[in-house]
PDB file of C-alpha atoms in Angstrom:
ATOM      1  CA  UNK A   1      85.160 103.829 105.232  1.00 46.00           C
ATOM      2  CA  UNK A   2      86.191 101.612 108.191  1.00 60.00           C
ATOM      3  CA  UNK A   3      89.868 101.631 109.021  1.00 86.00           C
ATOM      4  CA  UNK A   4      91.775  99.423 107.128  1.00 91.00           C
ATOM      5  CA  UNK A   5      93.560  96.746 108.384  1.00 95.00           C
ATOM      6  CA  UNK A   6      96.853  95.254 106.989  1.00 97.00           C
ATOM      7  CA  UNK A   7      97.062  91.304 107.271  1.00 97.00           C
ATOM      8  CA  UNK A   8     100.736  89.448 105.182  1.00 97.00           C
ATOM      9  CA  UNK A   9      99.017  86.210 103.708  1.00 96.00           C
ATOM     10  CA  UNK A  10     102.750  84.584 103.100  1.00 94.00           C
ATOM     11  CA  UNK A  11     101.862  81.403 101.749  1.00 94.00           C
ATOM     12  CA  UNK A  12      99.945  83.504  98.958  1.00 95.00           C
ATOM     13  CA  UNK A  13     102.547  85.992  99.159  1.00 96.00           C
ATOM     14  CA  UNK A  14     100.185  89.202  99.606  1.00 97.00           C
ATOM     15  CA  UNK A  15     100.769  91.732 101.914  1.00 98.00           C
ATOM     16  CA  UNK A  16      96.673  92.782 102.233  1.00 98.00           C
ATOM     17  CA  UNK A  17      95.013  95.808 102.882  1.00 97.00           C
ATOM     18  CA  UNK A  18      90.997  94.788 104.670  1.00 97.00           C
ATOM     19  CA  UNK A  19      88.631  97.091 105.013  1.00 92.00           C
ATOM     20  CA  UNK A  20      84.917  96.182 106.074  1.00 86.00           C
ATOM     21  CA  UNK A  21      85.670  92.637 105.161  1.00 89.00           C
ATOM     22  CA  UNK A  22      86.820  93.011 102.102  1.00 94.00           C
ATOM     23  CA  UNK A  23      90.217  92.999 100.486  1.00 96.00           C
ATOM     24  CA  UNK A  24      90.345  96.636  99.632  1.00 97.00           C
ATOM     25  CA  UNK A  25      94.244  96.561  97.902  1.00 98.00           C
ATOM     26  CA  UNK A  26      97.654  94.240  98.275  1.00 98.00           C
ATOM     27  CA  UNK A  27     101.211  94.115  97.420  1.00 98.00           C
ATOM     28  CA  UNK A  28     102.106  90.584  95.849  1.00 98.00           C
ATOM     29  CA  UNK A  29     106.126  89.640  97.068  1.00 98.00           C
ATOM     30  CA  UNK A  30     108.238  87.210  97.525  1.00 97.00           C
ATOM     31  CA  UNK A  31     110.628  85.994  99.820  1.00 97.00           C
ATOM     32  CA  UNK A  32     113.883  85.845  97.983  1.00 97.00           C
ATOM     33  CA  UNK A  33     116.084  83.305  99.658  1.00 96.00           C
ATOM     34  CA  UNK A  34     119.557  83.926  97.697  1.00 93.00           C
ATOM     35  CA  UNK A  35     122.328  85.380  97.976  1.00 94.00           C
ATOM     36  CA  UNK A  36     120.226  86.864 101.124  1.00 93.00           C
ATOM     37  CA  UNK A  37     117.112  86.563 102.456  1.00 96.00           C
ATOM     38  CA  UNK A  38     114.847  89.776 101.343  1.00 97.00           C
ATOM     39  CA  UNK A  39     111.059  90.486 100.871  1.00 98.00           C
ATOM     40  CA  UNK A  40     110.375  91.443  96.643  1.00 98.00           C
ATOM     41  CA  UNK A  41     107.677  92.983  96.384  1.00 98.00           C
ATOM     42  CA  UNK A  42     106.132  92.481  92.705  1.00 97.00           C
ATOM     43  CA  UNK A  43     103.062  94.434  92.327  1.00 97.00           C
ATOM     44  CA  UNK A  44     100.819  97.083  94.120  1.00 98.00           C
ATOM     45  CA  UNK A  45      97.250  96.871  93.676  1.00 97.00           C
ATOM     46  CA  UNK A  46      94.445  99.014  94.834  1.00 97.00           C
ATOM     47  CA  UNK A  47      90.615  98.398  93.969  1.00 96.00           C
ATOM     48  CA  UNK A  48      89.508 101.316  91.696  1.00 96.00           C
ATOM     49  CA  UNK A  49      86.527 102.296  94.585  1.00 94.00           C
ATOM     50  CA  UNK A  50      89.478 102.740  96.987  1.00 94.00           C
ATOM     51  CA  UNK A  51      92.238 105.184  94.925  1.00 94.00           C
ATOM     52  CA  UNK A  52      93.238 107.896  96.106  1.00 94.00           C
ATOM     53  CA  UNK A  53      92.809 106.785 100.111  1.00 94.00           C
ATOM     54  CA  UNK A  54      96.665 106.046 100.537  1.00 95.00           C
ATOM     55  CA  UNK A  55      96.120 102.315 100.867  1.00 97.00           C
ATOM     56  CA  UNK A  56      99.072 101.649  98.554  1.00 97.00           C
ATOM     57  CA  UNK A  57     101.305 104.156 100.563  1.00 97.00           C
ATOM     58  CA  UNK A  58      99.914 102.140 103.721  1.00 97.00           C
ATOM     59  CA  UNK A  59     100.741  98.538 101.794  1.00 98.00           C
ATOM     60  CA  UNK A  60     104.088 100.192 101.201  1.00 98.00           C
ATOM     61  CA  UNK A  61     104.952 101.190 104.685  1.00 97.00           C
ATOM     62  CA  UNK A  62     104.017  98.363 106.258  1.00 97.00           C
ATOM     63  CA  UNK A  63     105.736  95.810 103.426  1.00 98.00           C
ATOM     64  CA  UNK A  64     108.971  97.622 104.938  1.00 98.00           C
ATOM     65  CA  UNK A  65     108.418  97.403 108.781  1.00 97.00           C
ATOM     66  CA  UNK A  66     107.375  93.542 108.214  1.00 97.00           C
ATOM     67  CA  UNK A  67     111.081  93.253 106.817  1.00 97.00           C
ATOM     68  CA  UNK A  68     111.902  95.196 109.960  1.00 96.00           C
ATOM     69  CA  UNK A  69     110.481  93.139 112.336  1.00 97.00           C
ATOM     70  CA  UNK A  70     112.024  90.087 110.433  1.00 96.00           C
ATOM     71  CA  UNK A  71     115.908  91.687 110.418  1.00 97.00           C
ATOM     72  CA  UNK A  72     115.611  91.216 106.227  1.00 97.00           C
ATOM     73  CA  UNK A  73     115.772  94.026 103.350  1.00 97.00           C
ATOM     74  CA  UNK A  74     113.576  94.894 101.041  1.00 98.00           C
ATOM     75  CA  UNK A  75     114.431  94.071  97.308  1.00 98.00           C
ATOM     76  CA  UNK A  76     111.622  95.992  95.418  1.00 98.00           C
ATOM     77  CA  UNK A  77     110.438  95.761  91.521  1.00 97.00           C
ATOM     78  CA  UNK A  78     107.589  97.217  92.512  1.00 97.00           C
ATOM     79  CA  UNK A  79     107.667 100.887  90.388  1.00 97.00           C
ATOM     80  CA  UNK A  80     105.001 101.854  92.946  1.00 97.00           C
ATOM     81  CA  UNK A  81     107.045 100.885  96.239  1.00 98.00           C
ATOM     82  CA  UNK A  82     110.309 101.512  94.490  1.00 98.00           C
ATOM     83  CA  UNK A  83     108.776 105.228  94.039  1.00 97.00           C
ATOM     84  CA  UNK A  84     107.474 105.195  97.859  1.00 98.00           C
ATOM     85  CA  UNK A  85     110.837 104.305  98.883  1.00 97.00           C
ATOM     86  CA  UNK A  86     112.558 107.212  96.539  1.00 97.00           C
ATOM     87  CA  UNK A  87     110.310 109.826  99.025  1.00 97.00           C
ATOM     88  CA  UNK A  88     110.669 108.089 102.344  1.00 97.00           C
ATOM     89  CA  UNK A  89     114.347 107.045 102.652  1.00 96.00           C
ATOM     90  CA  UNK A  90     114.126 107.059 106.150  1.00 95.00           C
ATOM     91  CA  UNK A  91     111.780 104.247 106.515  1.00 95.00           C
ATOM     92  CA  UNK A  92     112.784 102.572 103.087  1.00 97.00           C
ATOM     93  CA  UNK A  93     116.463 101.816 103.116  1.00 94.00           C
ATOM     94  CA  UNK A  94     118.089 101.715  99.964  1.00 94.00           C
ATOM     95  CA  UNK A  95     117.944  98.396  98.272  1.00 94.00           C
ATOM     96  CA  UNK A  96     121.392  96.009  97.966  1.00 94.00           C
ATOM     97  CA  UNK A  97     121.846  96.134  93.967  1.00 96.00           C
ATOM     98  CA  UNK A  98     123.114  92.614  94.489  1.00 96.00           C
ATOM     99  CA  UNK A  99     119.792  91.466  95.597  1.00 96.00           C
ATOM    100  CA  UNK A 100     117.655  93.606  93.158  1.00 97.00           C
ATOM    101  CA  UNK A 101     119.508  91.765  89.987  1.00 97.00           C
ATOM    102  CA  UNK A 102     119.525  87.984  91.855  1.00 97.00           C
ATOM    103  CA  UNK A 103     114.987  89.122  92.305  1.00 97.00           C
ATOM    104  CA  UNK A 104     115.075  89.768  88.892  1.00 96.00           C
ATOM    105  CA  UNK A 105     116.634  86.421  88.012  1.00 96.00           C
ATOM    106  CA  UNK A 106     114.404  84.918  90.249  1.00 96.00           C
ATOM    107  CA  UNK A 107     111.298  86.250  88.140  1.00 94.00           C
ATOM    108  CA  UNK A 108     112.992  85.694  84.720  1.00 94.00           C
ATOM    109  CA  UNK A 109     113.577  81.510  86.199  1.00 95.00           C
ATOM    110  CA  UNK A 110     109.637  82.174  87.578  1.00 92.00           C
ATOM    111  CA  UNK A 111     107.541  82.709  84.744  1.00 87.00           C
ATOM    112  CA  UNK A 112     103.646  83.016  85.035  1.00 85.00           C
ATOM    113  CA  UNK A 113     104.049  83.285  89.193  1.00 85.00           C
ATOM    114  CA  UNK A 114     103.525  87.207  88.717  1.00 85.00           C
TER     115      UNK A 114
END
């Protein structure tokens, strides 16, 4: 397989993973906006043909450097990235419990958007 190339899609609200012109796996977030801005990321999804290639760990890792790059945390109820970030603490700061309960609001006042 071609490399894989990660593309954010925020108006969808999928962080992408593209390989040979195809979407290959993606991370569905959102952008919480209160009490703080922070990226949620929902849900982690790989096509079954492309397991086991470390596309999710990829989606993951570059989920966090996007918040990075854009001076926000990361807020996940992802179990996948929430696991991810459990083994790589030093890319995956520890989320602000404050933020993780106002996401979870968010997606209880949300219903059918994930």
């Amino acid at each position: 397989m071609s490399e894989i190339q990660i593309r954010d899609d925020r108006e969808a609200g999928r962080l992408e993973a593209v390989g040979e012109g195809e979407v290959v796996g993606h991370i569905e977030y959102f952008v919480l906006e209160s009490p703080a801005r922070a990226l949620v990321p929902v849900h982690t999804i790989v096509e079954p043909a492309h397991e086991g290639k470390g596309i999710a760990g990829s989606l993951a890792r570059e989920l966090y450097a996007l918040a990075e790059r854009e001076g926000v945390p990361v807020a996940p109820l992802c179990p996948y990235v929430v696991k991810w970030a459990e083994r790589h603490p030093d890319e995956a700061p520890e989320a602000d419990p404050e933020l993780l309960r106002a996401a979870k609001e968010w997606l209880v006042a949300h219903p059918g958007r994930f």
